Structure formats: structure tokens, C-alpha cells
Coordinates of C-alpha atoms in Angstrom, one line a residue:
X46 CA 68.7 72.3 135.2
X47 CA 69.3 75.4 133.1
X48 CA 67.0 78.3 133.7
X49 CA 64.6 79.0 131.0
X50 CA 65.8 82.6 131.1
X51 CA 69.3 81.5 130.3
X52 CA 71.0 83.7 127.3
X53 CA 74.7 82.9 126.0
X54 CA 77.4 85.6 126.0
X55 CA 76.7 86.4 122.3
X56 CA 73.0 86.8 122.8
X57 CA 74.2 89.2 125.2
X58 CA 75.9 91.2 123.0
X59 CA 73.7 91.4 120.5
X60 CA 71.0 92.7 122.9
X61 CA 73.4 95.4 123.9
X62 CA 73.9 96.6 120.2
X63 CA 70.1 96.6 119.7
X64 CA 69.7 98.6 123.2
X65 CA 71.9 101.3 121.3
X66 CA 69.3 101.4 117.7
X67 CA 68.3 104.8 117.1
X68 CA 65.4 104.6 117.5
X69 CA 65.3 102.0 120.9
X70 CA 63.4 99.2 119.7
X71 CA 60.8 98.3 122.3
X72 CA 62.2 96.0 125.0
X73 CA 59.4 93.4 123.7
X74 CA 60.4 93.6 119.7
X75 CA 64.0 92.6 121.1
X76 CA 63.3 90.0 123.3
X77 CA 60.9 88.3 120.5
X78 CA 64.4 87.4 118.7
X79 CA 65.2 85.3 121.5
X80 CA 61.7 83.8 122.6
X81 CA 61.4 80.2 121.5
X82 CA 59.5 77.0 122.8
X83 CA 60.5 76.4 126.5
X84 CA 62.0 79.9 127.3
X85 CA 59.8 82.9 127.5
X86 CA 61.7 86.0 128.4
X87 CA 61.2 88.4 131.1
X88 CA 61.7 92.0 130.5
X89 CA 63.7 92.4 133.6
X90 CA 66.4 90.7 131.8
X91 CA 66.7 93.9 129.9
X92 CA 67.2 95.9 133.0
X93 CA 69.8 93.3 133.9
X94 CA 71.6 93.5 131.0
X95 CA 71.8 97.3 131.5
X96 CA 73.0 97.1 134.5
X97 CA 74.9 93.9 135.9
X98 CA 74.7 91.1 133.2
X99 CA 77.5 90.5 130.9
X100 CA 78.8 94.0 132.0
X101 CA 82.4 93.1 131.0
X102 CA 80.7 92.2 127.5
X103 CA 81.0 94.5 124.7
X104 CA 77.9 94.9 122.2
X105 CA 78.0 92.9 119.0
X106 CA 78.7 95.2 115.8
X107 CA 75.7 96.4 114.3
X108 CA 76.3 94.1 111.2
X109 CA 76.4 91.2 113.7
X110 CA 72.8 91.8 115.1
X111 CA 71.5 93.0 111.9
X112 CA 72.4 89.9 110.4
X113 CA 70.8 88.1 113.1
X114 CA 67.6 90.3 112.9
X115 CA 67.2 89.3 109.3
X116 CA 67.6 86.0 110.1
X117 CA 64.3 85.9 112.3
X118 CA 62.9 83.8 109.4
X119 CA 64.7 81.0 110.2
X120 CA 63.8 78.7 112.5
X121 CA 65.4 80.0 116.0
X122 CA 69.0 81.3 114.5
X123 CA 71.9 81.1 117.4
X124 CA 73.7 84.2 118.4
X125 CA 76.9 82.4 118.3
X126 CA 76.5 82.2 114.0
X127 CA 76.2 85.5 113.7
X128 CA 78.8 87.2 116.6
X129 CA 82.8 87.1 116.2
X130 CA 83.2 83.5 118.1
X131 CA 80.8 84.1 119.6
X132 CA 81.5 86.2 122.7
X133 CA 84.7 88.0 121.5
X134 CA 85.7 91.1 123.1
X135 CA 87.6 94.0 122.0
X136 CA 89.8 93.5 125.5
X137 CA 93.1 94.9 125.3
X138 CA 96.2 92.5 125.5
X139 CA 96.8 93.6 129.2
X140 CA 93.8 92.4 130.4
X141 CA 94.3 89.3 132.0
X142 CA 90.7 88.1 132.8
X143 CA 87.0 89.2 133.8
X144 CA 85.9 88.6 137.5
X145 CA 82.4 87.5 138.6
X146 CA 81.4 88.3 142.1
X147 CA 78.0 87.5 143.0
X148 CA 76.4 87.2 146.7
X149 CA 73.1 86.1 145.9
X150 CA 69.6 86.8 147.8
X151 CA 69.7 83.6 150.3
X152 CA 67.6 85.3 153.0
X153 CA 69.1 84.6 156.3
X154 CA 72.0 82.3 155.6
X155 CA 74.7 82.7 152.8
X156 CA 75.4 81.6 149.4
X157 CA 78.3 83.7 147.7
X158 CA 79.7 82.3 143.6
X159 CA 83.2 84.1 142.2
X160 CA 84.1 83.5 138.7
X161 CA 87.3 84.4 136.7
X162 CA 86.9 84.1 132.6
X163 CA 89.2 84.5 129.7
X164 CA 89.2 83.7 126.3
X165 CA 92.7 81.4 126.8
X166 CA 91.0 78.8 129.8
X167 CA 88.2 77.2 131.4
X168 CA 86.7 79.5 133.7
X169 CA 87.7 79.1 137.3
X170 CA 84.3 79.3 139.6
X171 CA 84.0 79.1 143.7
X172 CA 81.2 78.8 146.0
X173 CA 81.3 79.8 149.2
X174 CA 78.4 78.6 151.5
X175 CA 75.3 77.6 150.1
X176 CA 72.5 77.8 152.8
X177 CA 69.6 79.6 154.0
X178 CA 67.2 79.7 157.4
X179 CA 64.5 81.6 154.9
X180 CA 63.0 78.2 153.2
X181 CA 64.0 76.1 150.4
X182 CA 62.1 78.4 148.0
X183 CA 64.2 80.8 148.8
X184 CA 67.3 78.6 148.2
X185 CA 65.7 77.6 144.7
X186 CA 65.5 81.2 143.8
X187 CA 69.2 82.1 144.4
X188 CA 70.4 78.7 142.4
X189 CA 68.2 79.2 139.6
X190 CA 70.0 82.9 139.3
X191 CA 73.6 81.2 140.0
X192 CA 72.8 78.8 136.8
X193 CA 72.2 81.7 134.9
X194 CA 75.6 82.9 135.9
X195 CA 76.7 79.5 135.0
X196 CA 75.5 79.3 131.7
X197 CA 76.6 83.0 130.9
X198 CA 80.1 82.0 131.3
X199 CA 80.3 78.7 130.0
X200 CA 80.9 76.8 133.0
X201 CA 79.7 73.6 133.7
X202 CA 81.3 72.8 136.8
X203 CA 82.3 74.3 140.4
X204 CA 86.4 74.9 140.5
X205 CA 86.2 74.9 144.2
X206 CA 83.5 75.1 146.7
X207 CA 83.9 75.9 150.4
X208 CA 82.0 74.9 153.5
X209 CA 82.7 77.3 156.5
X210 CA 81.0 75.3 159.1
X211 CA 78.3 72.8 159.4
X212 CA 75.1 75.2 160.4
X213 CA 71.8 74.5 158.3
X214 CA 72.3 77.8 157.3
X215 CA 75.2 78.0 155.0
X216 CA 75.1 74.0 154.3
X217 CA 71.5 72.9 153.5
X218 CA 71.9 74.3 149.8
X219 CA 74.3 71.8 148.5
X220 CA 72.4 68.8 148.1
X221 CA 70.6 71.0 145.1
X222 CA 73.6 72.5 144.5
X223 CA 75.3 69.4 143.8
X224 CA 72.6 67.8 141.8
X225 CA 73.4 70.6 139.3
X226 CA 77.5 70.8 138.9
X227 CA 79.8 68.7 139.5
X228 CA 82.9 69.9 142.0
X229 CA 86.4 69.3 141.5
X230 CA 87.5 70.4 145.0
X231 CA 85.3 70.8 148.0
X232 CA 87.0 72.6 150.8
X233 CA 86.3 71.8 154.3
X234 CA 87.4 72.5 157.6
X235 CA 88.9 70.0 160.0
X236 CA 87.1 70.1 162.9
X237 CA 87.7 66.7 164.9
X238 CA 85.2 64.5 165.6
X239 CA 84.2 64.9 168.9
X240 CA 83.5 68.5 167.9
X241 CA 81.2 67.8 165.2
X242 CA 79.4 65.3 167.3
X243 CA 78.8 68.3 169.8
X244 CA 77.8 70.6 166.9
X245 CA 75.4 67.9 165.6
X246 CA 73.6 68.2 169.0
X247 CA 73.5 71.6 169.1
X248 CA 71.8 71.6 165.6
X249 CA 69.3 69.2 166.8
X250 CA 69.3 67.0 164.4
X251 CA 67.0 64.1 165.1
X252 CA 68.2 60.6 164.7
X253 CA 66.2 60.0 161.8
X254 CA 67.6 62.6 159.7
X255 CA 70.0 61.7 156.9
X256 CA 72.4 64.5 158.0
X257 CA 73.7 62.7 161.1
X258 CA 75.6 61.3 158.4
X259 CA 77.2 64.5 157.3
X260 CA 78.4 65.2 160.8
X261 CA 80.0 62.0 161.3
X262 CA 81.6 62.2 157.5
X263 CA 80.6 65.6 156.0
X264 CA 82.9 64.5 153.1
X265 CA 81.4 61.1 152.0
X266 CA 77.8 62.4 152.7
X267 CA 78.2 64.9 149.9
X268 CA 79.8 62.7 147.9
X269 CA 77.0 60.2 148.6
X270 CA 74.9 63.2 146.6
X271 CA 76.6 64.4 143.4
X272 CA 80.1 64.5 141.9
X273 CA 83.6 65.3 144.3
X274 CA 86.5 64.7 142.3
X275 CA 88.8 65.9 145.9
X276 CA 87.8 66.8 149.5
X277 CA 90.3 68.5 151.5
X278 CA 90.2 69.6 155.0
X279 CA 92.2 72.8 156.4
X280 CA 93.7 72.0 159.9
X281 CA 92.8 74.4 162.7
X282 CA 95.8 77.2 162.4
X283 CA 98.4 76.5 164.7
X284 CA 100.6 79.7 166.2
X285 CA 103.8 79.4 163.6
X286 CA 101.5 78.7 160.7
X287 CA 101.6 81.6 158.1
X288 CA 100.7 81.3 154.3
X289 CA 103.7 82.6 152.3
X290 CA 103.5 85.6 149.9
X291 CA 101.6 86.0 147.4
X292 CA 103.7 85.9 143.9
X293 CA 103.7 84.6 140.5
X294 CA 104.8 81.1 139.8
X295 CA 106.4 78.5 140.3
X296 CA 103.1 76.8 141.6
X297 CA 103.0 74.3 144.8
X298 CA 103.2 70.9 144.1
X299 CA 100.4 68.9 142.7
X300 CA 98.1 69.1 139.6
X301 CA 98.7 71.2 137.2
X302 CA 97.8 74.7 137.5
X303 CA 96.8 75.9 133.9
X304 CA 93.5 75.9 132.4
X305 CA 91.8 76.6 134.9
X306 CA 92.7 74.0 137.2
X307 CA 93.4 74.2 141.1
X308 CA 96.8 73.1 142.7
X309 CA 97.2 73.2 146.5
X310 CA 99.4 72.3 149.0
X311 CA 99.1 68.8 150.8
X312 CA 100.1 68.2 154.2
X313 CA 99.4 65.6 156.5
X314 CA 96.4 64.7 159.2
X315 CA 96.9 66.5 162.6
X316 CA 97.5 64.5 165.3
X317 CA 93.7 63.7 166.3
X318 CA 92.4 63.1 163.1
X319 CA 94.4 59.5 162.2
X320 CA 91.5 58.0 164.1
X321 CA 88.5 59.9 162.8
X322 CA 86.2 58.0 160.4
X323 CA 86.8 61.3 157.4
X324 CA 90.4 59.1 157.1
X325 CA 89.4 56.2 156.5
X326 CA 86.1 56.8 154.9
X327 CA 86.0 53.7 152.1
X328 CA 83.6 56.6 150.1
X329 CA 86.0 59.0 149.0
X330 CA 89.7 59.9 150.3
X331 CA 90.6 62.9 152.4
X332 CA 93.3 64.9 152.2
X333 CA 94.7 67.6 154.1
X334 CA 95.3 71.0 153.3
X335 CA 99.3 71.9 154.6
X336 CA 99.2 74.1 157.6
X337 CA 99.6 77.9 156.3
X338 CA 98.8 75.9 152.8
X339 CA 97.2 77.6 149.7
X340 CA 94.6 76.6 146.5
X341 CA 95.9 78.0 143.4
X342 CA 95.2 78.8 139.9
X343 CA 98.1 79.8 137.6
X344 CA 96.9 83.6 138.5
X345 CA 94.2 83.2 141.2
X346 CA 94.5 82.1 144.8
X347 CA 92.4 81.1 148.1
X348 CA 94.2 81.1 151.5
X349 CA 92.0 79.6 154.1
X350 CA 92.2 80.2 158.0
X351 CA 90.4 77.4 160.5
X352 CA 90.6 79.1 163.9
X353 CA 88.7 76.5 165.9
X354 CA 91.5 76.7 168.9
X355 CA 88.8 78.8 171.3
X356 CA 88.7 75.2 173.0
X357 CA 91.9 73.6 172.2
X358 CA 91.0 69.7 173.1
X359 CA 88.8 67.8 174.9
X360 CA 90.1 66.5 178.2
X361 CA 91.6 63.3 177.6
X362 CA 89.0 61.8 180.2
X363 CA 86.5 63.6 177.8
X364 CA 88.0 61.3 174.6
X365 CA 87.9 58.3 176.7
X366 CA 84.3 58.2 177.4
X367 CA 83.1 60.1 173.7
X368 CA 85.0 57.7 171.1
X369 CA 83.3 54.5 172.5
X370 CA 79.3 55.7 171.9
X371 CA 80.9 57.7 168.9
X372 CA 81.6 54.4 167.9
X373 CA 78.4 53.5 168.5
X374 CA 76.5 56.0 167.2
X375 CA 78.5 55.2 163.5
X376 CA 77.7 51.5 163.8
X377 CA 74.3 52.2 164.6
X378 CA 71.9 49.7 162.0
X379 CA 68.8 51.4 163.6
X380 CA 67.3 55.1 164.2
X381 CA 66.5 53.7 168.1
X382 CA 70.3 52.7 167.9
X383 CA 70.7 56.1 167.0
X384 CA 68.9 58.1 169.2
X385 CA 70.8 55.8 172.3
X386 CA 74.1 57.2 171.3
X387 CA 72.6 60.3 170.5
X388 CA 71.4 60.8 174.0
X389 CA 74.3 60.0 175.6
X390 CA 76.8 62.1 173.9
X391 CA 74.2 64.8 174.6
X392 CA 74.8 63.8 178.1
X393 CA 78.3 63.7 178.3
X394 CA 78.8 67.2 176.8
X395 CA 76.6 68.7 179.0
X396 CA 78.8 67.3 182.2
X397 CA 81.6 68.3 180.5
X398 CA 80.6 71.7 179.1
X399 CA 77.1 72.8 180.7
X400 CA 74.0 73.1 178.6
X401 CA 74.7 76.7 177.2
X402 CA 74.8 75.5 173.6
X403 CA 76.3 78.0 171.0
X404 CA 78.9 79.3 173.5
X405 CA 80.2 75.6 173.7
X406 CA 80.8 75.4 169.7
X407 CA 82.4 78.4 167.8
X408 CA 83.5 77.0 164.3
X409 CA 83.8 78.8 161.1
X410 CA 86.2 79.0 158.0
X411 CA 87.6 82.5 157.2
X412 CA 89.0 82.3 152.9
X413 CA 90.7 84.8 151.5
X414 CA 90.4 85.2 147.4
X415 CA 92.5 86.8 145.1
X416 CA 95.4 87.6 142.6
X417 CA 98.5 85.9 142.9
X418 CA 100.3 88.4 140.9
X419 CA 100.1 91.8 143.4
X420 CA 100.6 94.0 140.4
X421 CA 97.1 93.1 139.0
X422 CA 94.7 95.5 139.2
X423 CA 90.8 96.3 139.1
X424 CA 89.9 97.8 135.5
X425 CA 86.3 99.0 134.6
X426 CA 84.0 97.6 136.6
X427 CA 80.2 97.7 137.4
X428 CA 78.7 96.9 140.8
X429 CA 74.6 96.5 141.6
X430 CA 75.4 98.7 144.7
X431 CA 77.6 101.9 145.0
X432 CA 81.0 101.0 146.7
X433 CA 84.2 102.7 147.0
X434 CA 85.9 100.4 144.6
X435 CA 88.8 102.6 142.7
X436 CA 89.8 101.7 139.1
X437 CA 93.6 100.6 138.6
X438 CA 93.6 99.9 142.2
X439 CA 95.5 96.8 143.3
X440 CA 92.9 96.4 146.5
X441 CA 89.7 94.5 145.8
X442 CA 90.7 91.0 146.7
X443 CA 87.6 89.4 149.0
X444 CA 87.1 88.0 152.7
X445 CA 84.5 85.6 153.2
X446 CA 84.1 85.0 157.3
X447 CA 80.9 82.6 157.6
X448 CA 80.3 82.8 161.2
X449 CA 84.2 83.6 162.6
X450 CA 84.2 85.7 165.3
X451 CA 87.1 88.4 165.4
X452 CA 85.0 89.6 168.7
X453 CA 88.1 89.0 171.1
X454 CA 91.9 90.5 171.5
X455 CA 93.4 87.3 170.5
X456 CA 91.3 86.4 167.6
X457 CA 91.6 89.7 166.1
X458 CA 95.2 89.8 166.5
X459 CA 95.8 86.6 164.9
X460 CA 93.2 87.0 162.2
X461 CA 95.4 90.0 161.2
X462 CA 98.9 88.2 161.7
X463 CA 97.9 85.1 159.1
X464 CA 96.8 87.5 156.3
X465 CA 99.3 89.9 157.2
X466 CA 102.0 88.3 154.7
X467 CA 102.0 89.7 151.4
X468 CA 99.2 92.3 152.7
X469 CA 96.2 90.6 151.9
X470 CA 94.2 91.4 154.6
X471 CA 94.9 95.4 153.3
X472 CA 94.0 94.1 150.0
X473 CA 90.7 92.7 150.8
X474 CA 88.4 95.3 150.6
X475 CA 85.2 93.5 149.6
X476 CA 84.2 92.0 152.8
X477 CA 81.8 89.8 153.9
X478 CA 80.7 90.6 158.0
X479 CA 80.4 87.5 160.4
X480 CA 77.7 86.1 161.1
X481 CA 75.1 87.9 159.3
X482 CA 76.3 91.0 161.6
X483 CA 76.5 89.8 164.6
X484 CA 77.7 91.6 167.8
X485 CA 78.6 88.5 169.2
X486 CA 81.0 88.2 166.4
X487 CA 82.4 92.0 165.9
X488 CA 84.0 94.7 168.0
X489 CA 83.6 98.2 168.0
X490 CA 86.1 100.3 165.3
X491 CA 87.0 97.0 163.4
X492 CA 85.1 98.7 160.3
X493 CA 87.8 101.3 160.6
X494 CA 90.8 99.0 160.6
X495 CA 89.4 97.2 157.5
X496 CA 88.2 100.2 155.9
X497 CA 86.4 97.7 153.4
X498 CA 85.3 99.0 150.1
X499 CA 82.0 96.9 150.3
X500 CA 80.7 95.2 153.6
X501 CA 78.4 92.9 153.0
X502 CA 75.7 91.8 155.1
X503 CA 73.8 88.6 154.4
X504 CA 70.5 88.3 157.0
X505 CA 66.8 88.5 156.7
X506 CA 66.3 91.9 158.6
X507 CA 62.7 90.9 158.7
X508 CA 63.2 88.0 161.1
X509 CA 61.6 87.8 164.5
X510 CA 65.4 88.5 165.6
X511 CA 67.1 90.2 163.2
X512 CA 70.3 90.5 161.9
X513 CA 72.7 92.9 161.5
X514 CA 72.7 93.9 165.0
X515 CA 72.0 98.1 165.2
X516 CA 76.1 98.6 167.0
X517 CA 77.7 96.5 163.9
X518 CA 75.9 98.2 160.9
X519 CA 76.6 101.7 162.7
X520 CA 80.3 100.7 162.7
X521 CA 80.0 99.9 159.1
X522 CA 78.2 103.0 157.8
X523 CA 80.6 104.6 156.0
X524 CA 82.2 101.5 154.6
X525 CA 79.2 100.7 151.5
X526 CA 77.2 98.3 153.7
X527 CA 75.2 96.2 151.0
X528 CA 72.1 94.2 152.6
X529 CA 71.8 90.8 150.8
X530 CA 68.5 89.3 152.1
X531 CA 65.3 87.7 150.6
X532 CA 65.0 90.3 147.3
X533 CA 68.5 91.6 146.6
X534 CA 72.0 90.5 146.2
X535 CA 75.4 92.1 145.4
X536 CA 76.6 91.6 141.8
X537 CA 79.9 92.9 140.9
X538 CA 81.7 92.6 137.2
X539 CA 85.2 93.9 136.6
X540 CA 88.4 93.5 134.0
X541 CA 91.5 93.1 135.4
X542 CA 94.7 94.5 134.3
X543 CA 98.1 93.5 134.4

């Protein structure tokens, strides 16, 4: 559903020229140009537009919006008539493309969009988690102002969207979400299915709910919901996996690259997942992201890292007594048939594990975004929060983290070994922190190694136990730490060089 405060790209720019009319027109006599029947205009877009919206935009000529000011007669002109098609730029011929970075206010939970536009493709568009603890209001807020986005660019779809692990809190968006875009690719982790079995019980999901599904096939659930044109899972990171350099093309294998589109590289299932039900799902067809494997645009890429190895395997006496009520629990006709298997998987990980919950069931996808070329660099750029971005810098790729924890020697060490080829963990400095801020998740002087130019922090502080923890936040201090919560989010627009 598009927002009714949605304006095009042209409208933009013709606001922006009649923000520089000497003298200022009122902010109401401009919006009344744009005020029709089922959209009524706030004047906060005004502010946005000052600040964050359309900042890569430049203003229309002041021919272009007098001509549309004179047309005010007619019945509801469009600013695309009246604007050099429409939302021309004066760009220079190096500048390869405008990025879109938006972390928007989700409350505790996360639900983080990236964009790339040019006047040559369709724009490329990601989502990273789309979830939140702080109500579905809250949720409906922050996908009412990611339409907006949409619409500003001209997107009608979602390039890629990626799920780092299966907690309410970064999933229970995407039912909505999906209602709204389609996807072309929805990127998963493969987590096997004894795993998500456990994390189903630790989410306490009752029987009844239609999200046992997701846990059994979190692929054919959501694309029970809305349009997924690919699913693909990325295997958990073995110790000789390593993405290759980033470089310019040749591509990987697959799809076409230009326009817009996504290639990536396939691999195969690993060795547990030949039996899981995600294989051989009659819904929709998995496939398998190659270990150390990339997704692609002809100038943009993603390079995702599944460290779910804490626990390696299950004993095999474990898989012996889980995959017959697994079984049971996906034939089930009724929720008492349910609950059965339910209860005694419950049982069977608690003899196996103890009862201590969370520390039984550490899953999270870490994706790294940016350039392929690593000559590109960041041109002008505005940000809703001061950072320590620097123009015609080649650094300002992004880390999302969902919930990882880099708390421990040996996930730290080989956090930094996968994105150590073709430095893009040096590059990424816009960086989202684990788990909300979590100490659980950190340790002390990482802020220091990243030396992020943004850390971004996405929690309700007012919760009853609030996040980011006091020791994380101090580490981060002089890195730009943004709070995302319930009111404000982190908007960034930039033009990027070549």
C-alpha cells in the first residue's frame, strides 16, 4: 500500500527549488501544490526534504517549478510533465550510482533497507531483518516509511532480502513486508533441522501457531505469504572457506548480472541437509549458496558469513532419537498431534543439552555489503546523524551482524579471517552492533579494531532490560554510536564516484 505521504523524485525537486524562492514561500503555500484527494501532506516532509529526503536530488530549475506553479489550475498537474524526465540530475559522468542506507525506527528488534539507483538500471534494493519486540504498530510505522523510500526511487520490488536468524524480533515483520513487494532472492541461513527445531522451543512457540511451520520450512512458509522468485540458504562456514576478492567482472555463474539483477554462486547441500524437509519442500526449491560464495550485481556485492559451528553436531544418538518425532511433528494433521511432538523434542533437548535455553542456540547471519569495484568511492553525502564518514574515501561498505556474537577468541579471529580477503572488513565502516549491544555478544576494545565510522545500535533503551548494555556503548563512544529505537532511525544518502 503506498503511503499517502508518498512524493516522486521530481516532486522532490521541485520542492527543493521552491525552498530556495526569495522570498521562502511558506511551507503550507508549497505543499498546497501537491495536496490532492487521498494525500494530505505533513509539514515534516519539508524538514525531511531539507535534510535526508532525496538528498542526492538536485532542485528542479526555476522554469521547471514555475511552470508547474502556474499550472495549479489544472486539475492535479504531475511533477514528472514539467521536470527534465522527470528526476534528472546534473551528476557528473563519474558518478556511478546513488546509495540509500536506511535503518529504520523498529524499537527493539531490526529492520535495516539499502538501495543503489542510477539513471541506466532498475534499482537494486536489500532488506536486512524485518522484526521488532516493540508491537506491530511499531513495525507498521517503520514499513509505511520504507514504502516511502520505495516509491521515492521507483522500486517496486525487494533485490534481495536477508533473514539472520529465526527470533521474533528480526522475523515477525515479513509477513507485511511481503504483502507489499515482491522478492527476487530471499537469503537464509542453513541451519539444520534439528537446530531449528531446538530454536522453535526456545521461542515458545505454541503448537497452534502458524510459525511452527516456518521453523520446520522457513522457506516455503514465506513463500506460502507473498512472492519468492529464489530462496537460498548459506552453509555454516567451514575452516578453508574464504570469499575471493572483491573485483570487477567477469561475474559468477548464473543469471545475468545487469540491470539490476543478482547473480550468486551455487553450491551444493552440506552433508546433513539432503534429508531435511527445506530440500525437498514441493513449495518452492532451495538452493545453496557455495561455501565462501557471493550475491552480485554488475557493481554491488553481499558476502554472507553463517558461523553456527559453536555446536558442531548433534550426537549421532541425538539424530537417532530427534528425526523420528521430527517426523512426527511435520506429519502432524492436528494441534494435539502437535503439541505431542512438541513436547517431546522439548524433552530430548533438555537430556541432551540441560534446560539453560539461549546458551543452547547461538544462530545468526553476519552480510557484508558493498562495491565490487575497490576504486569506488563515497562522494557527497548526507547522513541524519553526524558520523566520521570522509568524502572520496573508499571505506564505507556496511556490516550487518543480527545477533552474531564476536564475544570469544575464536569467533573473533575467524570473523576477521573471512572478510579479511580483499579488505572488507577494513572497508566496512558503517556497522551495525550485535545484538542490540549486547555484552554477551561483544568484547572489550573491539570498537577500536573496527574503528567504524557509524555504529549503530538498534534496541528500545526504554525496556524493562535494556539494550545496549552500559560496557558496549562505552567501547563505542568515540565511534558515532547512532541509537535506532521507537522515534529515530539512521538515514544516510551518498553519490558514489568511480
Amino acid at each position: 500500500m503506498v503511503s499517502a505521504s508518498y512524493l516522486s523524485l521530481a516532486e522532490i525537486r521541485l520542492i527543493k527549488r521552491m525552498l530556495l524562492f526569495r522570498p521562502r514561500p511558506t511551507n503550507q503555500s508549497i505543499l498546497a501544490y501537491f495536496t490532492r484527494p487521498g494525500r494530505d501532506l505533513n509539514h515534516r516532509i519539508i524538514a525531511e526534504i531539507e535534510g535526508w529526503r532525496g538528498a542526492g536530488l538536485t532542485p528542479a530549475s526555476e522554469q521547471e517549478a514555475r511552470a508547474y506553479m502556474r499550472a495549479a489550475s489544472l486539475p492535479y498537474p504531475e511533477g514528472h510533465d514539467f521536470t527534465a524526465n522527470g528526476h534528472a540530475t546534473d551528476m557528473a559522468s563519474r558518478v556511478k550510482g546513488l546509495l540509500h542506507l536506511d535503518w529504520w525506527p523498529a524499537g527493539q528488534g531490526l529492520f535495516s533497507t539499502g538501495a543503489i539507483t542510477s539513471g541506466r538500471s532498475k534499482p537494486l534494493t536489500w532488506v536486512f531483518d524485518c522484526g521488532t519486540d516493540s508491537g506491530s504498530a511499531q513495525m507498521d510505522v517503520a514499513l509505511a516509511q520504507f514504502a516511502d523510500r520505495q516509491e521515492s526511487i521507483s522500486s517496486r520490488e525487494i533485490s534481495l532480502a536477508s533473514i539472520s536468524h529465526f527470533d521474533a524480533d528480526h522475523v515477525n515483520g515479513f509477513v507485511k513486508l511481503l504483502a507489499l513487494y515482491p522478492v527476487d532472492k530471499l537469503l537464509l541461513p542453513y541451519v539444520p533441522l534439528w537446530q531449528r527445531l531446538l530454536a522453535l522451543i526456545e521461542e515458545g512457540i505454541p503448537a497452534s501457531s502458524p510459525l511452527v511451520g516456518f521453523f520446520v520450512d522457513p522457506g516455503a512458509f514465506l513463500a506460502s505469504v507473498g512472492e519468492i522468485r529464489e530462496i537460498i540458504y548459506v552453509p555454516i562456514t567451514g575452516p578453508d572457506d574464504l570469499p575471493p576478492p572483491p573485483e570487477p567482472p567477469p561475474v559468477p555463474s548464473g543469471p545475468s548480472s545487469e540491470d539490476g539483477n543478482l547473480a550468486f554462486d551455487e553450491g551444493k547441500p552440506q552433508a546433513d541437509g539432503f534429508n531435511d524437509p527445506i530440500v525437498h519442500s514441493r513449495a518452492t526449491r532451495a538452493r545453496f549458496l557455495r561455501p565462501g560464495g557471493r550475491i552480485r550485481s554488475a557493481f554491488w556485492e553481499f558476502v554472507p558469513y553463517n558461523d553456527s559451528k559453536w555446536l558442531a553436531g548433534p550426537p549421532a544418538a541425538l539424530s537417532a532419537k530427534v528425526s523420528p518425532v521430527a517426523q512426527q511433528l511435520i506429519d502432524a494433521k492436528t494441534e494435539s498431534n502437535r503439541e505431542t511432538a512438541l513436547r517431546a523434542l522439548e524433552a530430548i533437548y533438555d537430556a541432551t543439552f540441560g534446560n539453560r535455553s539461549k546458551a543452547r542456540n547461538r544462530i545468526s547471519l553476519f552480510l557484508y555489503s558493498g562495491p565490487v569495484d575497490p576504486e569506488m568511492e563515497l562522494g557527497p553525502y548526507f547522513a541524519s546523524h553526524p558520523v566520521g564518514l570522509q568524502k572520496n574515501s573508499k571505506r564505507f561498505s556496511q556490516m550487518y551482524t543480527g545477533d552474531g556474537s564476536l564475544k570469544t577468541k575464536r569467533e573473533w579471529s575467524e570473523f576477521k579471517r573471512y572478510f579479511g580477503p580483499g579488505d572488507r572488513l577494513a572497508r566496512s565502516s558503517i556497522f551495525q552492533v550485535m545484538h542490540h549491544g549486547a555484552k554477551h555478544n561483544w568484547h572489550n576494545g573491539m570498537a577500536s579494531s573496527l574503528a567504524p565510522a557509524v555504529s549503530l545500535f538498534c534496541s528500545d533503551p526504554a525496556r524493562k532490560r535494556p539494550h545496549p548494555h552500559a560496557d558496549v556503548l562505552r567501547d563505542f563512544w568515540q565511534h558515532h554510536p547512532v541509537q535506532v529505537g521507537t522515534e529515530t532511525g539512521f538515514h544516510l544518502q551518498a553519490r558514489l564516484h568511480r
